[in-house]
mmCIF file of C-alpha atoms in Angstrom:
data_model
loop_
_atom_site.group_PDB
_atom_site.id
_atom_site.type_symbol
_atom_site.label_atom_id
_atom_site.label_comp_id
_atom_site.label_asym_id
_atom_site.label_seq_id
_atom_site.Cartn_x
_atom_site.Cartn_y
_atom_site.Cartn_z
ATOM 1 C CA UNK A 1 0.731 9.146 69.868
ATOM 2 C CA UNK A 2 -2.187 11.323 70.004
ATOM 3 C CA UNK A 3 -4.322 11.138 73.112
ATOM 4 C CA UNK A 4 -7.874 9.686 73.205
ATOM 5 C CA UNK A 5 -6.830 7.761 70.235
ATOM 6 C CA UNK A 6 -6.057 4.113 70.320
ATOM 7 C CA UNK A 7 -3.178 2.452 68.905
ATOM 8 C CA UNK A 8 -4.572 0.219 66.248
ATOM 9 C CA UNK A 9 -6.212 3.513 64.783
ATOM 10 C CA UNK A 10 -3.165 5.562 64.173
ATOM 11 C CA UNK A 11 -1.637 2.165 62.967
ATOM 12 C CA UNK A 12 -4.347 1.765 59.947
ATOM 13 C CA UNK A 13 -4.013 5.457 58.809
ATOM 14 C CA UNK A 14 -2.153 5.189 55.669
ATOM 15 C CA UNK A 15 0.532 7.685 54.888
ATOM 16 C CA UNK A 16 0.241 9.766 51.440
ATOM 17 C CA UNK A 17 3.373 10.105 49.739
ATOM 18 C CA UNK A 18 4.639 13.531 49.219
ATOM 19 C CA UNK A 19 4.971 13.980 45.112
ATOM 20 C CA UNK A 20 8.878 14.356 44.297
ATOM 21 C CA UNK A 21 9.953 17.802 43.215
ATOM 22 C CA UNK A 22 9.067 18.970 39.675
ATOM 23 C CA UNK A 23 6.570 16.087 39.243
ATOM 24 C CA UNK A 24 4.363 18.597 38.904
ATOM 25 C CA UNK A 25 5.704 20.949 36.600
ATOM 26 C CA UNK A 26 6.327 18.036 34.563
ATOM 27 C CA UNK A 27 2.596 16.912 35.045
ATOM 28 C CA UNK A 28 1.818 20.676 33.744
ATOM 29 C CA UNK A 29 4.545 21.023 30.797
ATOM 30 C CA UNK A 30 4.132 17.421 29.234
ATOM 31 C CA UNK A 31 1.005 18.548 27.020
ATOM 32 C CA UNK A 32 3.162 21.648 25.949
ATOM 33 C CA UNK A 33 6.153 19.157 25.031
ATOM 34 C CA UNK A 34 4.608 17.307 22.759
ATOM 35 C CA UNK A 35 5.659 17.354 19.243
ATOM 36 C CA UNK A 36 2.376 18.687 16.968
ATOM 37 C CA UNK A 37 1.135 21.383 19.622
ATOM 38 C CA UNK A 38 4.906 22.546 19.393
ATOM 39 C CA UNK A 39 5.019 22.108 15.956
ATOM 40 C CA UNK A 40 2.461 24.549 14.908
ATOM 41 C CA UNK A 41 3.562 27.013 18.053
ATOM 42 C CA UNK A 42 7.135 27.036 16.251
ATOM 43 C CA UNK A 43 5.310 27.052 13.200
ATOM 44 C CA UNK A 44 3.193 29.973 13.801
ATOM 45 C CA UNK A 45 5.813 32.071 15.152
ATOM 46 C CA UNK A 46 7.924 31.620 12.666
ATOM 47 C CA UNK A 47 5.838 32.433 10.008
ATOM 48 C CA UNK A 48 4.884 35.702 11.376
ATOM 49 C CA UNK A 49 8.068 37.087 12.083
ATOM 50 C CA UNK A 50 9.556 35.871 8.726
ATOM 51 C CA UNK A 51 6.856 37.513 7.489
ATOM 52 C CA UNK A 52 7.904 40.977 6.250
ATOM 53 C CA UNK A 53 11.723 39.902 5.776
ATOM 54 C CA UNK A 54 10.998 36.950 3.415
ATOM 55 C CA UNK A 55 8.618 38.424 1.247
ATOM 56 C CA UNK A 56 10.891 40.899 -0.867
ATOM 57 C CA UNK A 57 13.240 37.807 -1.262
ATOM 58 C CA UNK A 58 10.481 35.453 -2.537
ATOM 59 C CA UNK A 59 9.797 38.266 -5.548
ATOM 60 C CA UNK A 60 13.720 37.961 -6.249
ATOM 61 C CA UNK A 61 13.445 34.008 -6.288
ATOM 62 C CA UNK A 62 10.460 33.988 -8.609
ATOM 63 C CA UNK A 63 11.183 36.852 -11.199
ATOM 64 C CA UNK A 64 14.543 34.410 -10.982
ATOM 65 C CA UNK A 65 12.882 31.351 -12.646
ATOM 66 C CA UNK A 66 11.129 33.480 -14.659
ATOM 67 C CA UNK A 67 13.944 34.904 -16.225
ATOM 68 C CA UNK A 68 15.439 31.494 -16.583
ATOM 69 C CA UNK A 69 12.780 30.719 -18.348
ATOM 70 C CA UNK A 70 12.542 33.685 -20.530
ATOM 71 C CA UNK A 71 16.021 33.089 -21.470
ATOM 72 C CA UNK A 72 15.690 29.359 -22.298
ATOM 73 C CA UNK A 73 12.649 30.275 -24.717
ATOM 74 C CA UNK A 74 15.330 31.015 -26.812
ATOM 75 C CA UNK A 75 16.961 27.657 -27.140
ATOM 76 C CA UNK A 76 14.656 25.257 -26.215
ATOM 77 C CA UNK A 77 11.545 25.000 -28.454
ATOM 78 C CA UNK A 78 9.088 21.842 -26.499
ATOM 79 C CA UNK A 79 9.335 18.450 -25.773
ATOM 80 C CA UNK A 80 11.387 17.149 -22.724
ATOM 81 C CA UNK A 81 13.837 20.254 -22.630
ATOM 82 C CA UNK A 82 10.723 22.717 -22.236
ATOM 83 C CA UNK A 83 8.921 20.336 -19.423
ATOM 84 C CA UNK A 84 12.604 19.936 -18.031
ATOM 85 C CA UNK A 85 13.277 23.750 -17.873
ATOM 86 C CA UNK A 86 9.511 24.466 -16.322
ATOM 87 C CA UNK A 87 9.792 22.393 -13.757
ATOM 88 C CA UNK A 88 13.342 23.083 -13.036
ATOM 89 C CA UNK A 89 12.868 26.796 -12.742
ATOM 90 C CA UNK A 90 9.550 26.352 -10.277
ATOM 91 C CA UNK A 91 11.443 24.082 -7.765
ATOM 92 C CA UNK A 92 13.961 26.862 -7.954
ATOM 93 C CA UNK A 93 11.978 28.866 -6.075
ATOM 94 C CA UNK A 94 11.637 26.156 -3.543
ATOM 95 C CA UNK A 95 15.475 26.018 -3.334
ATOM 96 C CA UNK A 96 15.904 29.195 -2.733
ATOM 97 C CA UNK A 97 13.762 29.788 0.014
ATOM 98 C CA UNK A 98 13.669 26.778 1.803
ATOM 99 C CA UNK A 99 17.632 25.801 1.001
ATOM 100 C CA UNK A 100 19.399 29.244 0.699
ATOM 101 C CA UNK A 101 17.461 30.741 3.093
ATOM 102 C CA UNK A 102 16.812 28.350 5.871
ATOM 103 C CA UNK A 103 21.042 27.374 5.896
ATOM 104 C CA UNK A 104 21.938 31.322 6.442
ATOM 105 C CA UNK A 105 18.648 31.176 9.080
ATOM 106 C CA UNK A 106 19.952 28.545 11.256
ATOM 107 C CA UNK A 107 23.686 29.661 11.006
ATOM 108 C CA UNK A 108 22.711 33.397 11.952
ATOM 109 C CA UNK A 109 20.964 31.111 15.145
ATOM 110 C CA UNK A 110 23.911 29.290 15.888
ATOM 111 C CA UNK A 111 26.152 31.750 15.963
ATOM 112 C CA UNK A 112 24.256 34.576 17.866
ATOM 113 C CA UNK A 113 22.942 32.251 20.613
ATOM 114 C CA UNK A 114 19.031 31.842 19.156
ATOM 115 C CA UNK A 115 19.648 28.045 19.801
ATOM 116 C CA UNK A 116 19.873 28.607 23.474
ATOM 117 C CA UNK A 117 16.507 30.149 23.689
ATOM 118 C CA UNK A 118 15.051 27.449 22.342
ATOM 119 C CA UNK A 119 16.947 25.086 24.145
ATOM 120 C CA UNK A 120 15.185 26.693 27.541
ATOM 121 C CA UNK A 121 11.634 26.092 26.043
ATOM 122 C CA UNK A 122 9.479 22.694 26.243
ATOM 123 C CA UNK A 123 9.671 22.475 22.701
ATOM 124 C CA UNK A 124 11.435 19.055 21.224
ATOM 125 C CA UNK A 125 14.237 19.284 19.106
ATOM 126 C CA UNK A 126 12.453 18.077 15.899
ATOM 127 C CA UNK A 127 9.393 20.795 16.190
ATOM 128 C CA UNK A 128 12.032 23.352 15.870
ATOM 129 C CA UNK A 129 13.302 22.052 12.808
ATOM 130 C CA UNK A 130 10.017 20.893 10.924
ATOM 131 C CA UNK A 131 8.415 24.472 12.517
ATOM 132 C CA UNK A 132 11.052 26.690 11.003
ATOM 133 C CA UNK A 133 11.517 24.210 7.710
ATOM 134 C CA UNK A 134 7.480 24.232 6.870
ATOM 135 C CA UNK A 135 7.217 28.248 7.972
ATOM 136 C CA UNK A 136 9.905 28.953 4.962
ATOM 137 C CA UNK A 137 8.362 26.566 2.730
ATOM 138 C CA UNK A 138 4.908 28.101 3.082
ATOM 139 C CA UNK A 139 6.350 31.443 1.761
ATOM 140 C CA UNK A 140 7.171 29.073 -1.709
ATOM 141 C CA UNK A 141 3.328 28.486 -2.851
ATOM 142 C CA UNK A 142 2.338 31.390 -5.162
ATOM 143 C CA UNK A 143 6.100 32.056 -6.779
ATOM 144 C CA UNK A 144 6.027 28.226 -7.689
ATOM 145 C CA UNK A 145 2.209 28.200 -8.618
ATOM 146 C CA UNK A 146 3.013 31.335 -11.175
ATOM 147 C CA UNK A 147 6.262 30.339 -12.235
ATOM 148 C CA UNK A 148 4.546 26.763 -13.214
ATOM 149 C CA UNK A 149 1.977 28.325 -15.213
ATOM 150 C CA UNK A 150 3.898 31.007 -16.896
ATOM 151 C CA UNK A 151 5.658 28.351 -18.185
ATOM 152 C CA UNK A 152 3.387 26.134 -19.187
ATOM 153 C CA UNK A 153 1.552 29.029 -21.245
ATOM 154 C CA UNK A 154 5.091 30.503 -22.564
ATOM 155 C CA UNK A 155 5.926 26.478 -23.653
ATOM 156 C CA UNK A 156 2.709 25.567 -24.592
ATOM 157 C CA UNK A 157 2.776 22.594 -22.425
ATOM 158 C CA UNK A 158 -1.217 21.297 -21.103
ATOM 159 C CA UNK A 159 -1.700 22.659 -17.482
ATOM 160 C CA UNK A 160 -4.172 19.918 -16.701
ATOM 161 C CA UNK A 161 -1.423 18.003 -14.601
ATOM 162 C CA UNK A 162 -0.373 21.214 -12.083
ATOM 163 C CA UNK A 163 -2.587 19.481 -9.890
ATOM 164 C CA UNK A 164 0.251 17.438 -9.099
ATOM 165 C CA UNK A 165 1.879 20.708 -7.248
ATOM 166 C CA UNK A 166 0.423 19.903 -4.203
ATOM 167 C CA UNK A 167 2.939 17.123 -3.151
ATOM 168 C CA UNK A 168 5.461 18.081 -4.825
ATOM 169 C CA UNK A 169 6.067 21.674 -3.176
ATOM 170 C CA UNK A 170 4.993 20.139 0.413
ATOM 171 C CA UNK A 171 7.678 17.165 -0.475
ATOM 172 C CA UNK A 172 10.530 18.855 -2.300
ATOM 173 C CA UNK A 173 10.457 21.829 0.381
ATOM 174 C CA UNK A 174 10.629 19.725 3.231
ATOM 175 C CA UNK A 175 13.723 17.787 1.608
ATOM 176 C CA UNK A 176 14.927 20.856 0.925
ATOM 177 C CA UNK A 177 14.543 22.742 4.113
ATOM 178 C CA UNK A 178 15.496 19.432 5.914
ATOM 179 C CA UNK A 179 19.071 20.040 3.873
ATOM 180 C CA UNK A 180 19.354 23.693 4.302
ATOM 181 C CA UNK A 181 18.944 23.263 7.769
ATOM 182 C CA UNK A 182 21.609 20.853 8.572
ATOM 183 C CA UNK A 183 23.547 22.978 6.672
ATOM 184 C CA UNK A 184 23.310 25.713 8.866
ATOM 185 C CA UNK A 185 23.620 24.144 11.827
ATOM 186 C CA UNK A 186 26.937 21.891 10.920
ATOM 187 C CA UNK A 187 28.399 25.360 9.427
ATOM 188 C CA UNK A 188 31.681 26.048 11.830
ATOM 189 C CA UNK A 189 30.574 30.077 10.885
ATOM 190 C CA UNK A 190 27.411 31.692 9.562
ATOM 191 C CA UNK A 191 29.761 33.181 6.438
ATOM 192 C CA UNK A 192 29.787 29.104 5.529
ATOM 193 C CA UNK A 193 26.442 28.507 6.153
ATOM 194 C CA UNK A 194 25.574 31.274 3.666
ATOM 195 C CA UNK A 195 28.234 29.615 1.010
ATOM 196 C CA UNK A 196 26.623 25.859 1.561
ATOM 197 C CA UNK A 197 23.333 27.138 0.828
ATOM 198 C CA UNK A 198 24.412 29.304 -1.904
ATOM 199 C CA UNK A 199 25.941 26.325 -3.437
ATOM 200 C CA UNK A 200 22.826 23.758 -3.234
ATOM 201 C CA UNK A 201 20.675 26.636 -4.877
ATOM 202 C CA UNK A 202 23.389 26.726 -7.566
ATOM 203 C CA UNK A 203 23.291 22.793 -8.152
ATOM 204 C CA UNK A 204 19.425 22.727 -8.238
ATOM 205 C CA UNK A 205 19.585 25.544 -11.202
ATOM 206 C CA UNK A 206 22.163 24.128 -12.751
ATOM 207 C CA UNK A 207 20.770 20.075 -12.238
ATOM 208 C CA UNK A 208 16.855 20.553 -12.226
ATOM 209 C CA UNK A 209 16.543 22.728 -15.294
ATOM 210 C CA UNK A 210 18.827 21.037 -17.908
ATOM 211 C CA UNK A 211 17.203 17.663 -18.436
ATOM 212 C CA UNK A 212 19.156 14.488 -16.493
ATOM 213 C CA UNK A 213 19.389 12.777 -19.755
ATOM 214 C CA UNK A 214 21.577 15.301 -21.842
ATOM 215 C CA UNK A 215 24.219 14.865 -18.720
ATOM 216 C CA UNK A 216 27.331 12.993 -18.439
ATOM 217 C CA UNK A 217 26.715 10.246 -15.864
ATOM 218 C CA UNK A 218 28.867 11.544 -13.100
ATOM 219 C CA UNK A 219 27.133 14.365 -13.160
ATOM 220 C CA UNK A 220 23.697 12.260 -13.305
ATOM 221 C CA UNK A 221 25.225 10.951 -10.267
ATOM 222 C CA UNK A 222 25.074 14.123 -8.912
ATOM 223 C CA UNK A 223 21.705 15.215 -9.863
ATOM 224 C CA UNK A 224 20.318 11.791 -8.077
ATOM 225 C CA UNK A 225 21.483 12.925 -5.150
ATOM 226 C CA UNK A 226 20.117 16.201 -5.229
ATOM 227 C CA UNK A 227 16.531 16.297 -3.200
ATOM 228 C CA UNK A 228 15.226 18.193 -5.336
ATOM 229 C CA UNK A 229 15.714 16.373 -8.357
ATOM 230 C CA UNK A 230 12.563 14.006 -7.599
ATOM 231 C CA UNK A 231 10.466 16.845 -7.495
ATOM 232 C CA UNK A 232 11.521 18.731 -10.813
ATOM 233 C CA UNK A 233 10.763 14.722 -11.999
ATOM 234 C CA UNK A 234 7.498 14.489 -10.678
ATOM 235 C CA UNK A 235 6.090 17.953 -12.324
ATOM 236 C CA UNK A 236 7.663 17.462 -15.585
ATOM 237 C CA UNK A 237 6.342 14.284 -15.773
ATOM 238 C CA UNK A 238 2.835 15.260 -15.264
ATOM 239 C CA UNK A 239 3.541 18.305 -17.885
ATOM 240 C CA UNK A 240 2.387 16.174 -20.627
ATOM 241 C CA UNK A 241 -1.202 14.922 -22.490
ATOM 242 C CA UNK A 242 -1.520 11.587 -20.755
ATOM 243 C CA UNK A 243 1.114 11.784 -18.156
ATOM 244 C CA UNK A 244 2.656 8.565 -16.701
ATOM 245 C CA UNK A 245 0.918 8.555 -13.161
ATOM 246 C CA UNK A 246 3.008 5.560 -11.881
ATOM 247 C CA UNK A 247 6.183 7.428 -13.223
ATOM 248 C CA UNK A 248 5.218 10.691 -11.109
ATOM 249 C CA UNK A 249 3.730 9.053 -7.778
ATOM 250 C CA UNK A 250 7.005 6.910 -7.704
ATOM 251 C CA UNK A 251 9.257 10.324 -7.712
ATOM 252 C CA UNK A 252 6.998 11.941 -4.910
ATOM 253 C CA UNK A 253 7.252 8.800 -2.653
ATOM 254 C CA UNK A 254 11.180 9.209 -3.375
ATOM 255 C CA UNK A 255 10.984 12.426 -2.932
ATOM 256 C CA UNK A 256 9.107 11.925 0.540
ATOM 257 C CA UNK A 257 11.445 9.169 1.765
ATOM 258 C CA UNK A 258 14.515 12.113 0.943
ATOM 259 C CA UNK A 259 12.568 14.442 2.973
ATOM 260 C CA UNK A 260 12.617 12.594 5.907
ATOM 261 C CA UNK A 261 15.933 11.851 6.176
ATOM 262 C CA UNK A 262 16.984 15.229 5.540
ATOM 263 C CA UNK A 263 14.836 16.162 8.450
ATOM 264 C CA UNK A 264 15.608 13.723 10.537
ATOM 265 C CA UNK A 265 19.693 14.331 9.848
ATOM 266 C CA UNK A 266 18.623 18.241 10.364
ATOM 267 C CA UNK A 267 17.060 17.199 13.648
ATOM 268 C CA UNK A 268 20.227 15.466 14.961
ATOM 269 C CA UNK A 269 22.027 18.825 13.799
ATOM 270 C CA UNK A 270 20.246 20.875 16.037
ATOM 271 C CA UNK A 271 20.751 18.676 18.911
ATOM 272 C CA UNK A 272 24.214 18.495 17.980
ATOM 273 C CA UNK A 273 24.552 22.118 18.225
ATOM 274 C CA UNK A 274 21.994 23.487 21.040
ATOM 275 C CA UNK A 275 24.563 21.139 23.371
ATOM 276 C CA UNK A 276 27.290 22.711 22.321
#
């Protein structure tokens, strides 16, 4: 007891807790956790480092489609082949980037220990994925945009319904990246990862540009299952005089419900794998 002071006195003094440790690093770090600042950190970085790499591969995937389209202006003259083949061939260059090259992205992470640095960061699981997956898909606007209007002009289809590219790149890349991505990350070896998305690039030529009617049904199956298939649906609906609007919003709402579960099955990937 301190002299001079009496006893009720230093009885009524209330005690201040000491704050546990880390309470307030947490206190600091939980604005810096949170998903949309993270998001567009990821997103952001991402983009500027892909920069450079990605662009000489998004020439390849466009002067891809339009050579599938040159060489389909030989067999198809209009109607629902033409809008079938358009459409098919600008979603291509969605699959490739955001499918091919997002799987052999994350597997090249997995396998060379990239995970673990971003394991160490503040930065939730699904901001990685949706960061990396919207960063690729950005680098698909103008090939799809040119490869959608080259072939309307070389098929003479009306333009007035390219409008209708602004969900369905957005939607069909983040199905598609969302796939690519668990791809990647469930890939035992990057060698497979680059195979897997080789092979969904493959079955969105081969499914989005011939048109689902013309199919066997197994193979219509198939096409169904494909994410991209809603969005080669949406635009080649809309590639018409009086397009069916109900038709088209009902394939981008598909198309958006796909994207989230292949994003939210790519998010449990990458938690699957960073603990690992």
């Amino acid at each position: 007891m301190t002299a001079g002071m009496p006893r009720s006195a230093t009885r009524d003094v209330p005690e201040t807790e000491a704050p546990e440790p880390g309470e307030a690093v947490a206190e600091e770090l939980a604005d810096v956790a949170r998903l949309w600042p993270s998001l567009t950190a990821v997103y952001r970085a991402q983009l500027s480092r892909a920069r450079v790499a990605r662009i000489p591969l998004l020439f390849v995937a466009t002067f891809q489609s339009l050579g599938i389209m040159l060489l389909m202006r030989g067999v198809v003259d209009g109607g629902a082949e033409a809008r079938a083949v358009v459409a098919g061939s600008s979603v291509l260059v969605v699959a490739f980037v955001a499918l091919n090259l997002l799987a052999q992205y994350f597997g090249q992470l997995r396998s060379n220990g990239g995970l673990d640095h971003y394991a160490t960061l503040p930065v939730p699981p699904a901001a990685v994925v949706l960061g990396a997956a919207a960063a690729y898909a950005s680098f698909t606007v103008p090939g799809v945009v040119l490869v959608a209007v080259t072939g309307g002009l070389l098929f003479q289809l009306p333009l007035a319904g390219l409008w209708v590219l602004v969900g369905v790149i957005p939607l069909a890349g983040a199905a598609l990246a969302g796939l690519g991505a668990a791809l990647g990350l469930l890939a035992p070896k990057p060698e497979l990862a680059t195979v897997c998305g080789q092979l969904g690039m493959s079955a969105a030529l081969l499914l989005g540009v011939l048109p689902g009617a013309q199919l066997p049904l197994p193979v219509q199956w198939l096409r169904d299952l494909l994410p991209s298939t809603y969005g080669v649906e949406a635009l080649a609906g809309a590639l018409v005089e009086t397009p069916g609007w109900h038709h088209v919003l009902l394939n981008l709402g598909v198309c958006a419900v796909v994207g989230v579960l292949s994003l939210t099955v790519a998010t449990f990937a990458y938690r699957r794998a960073s603990l690992r």
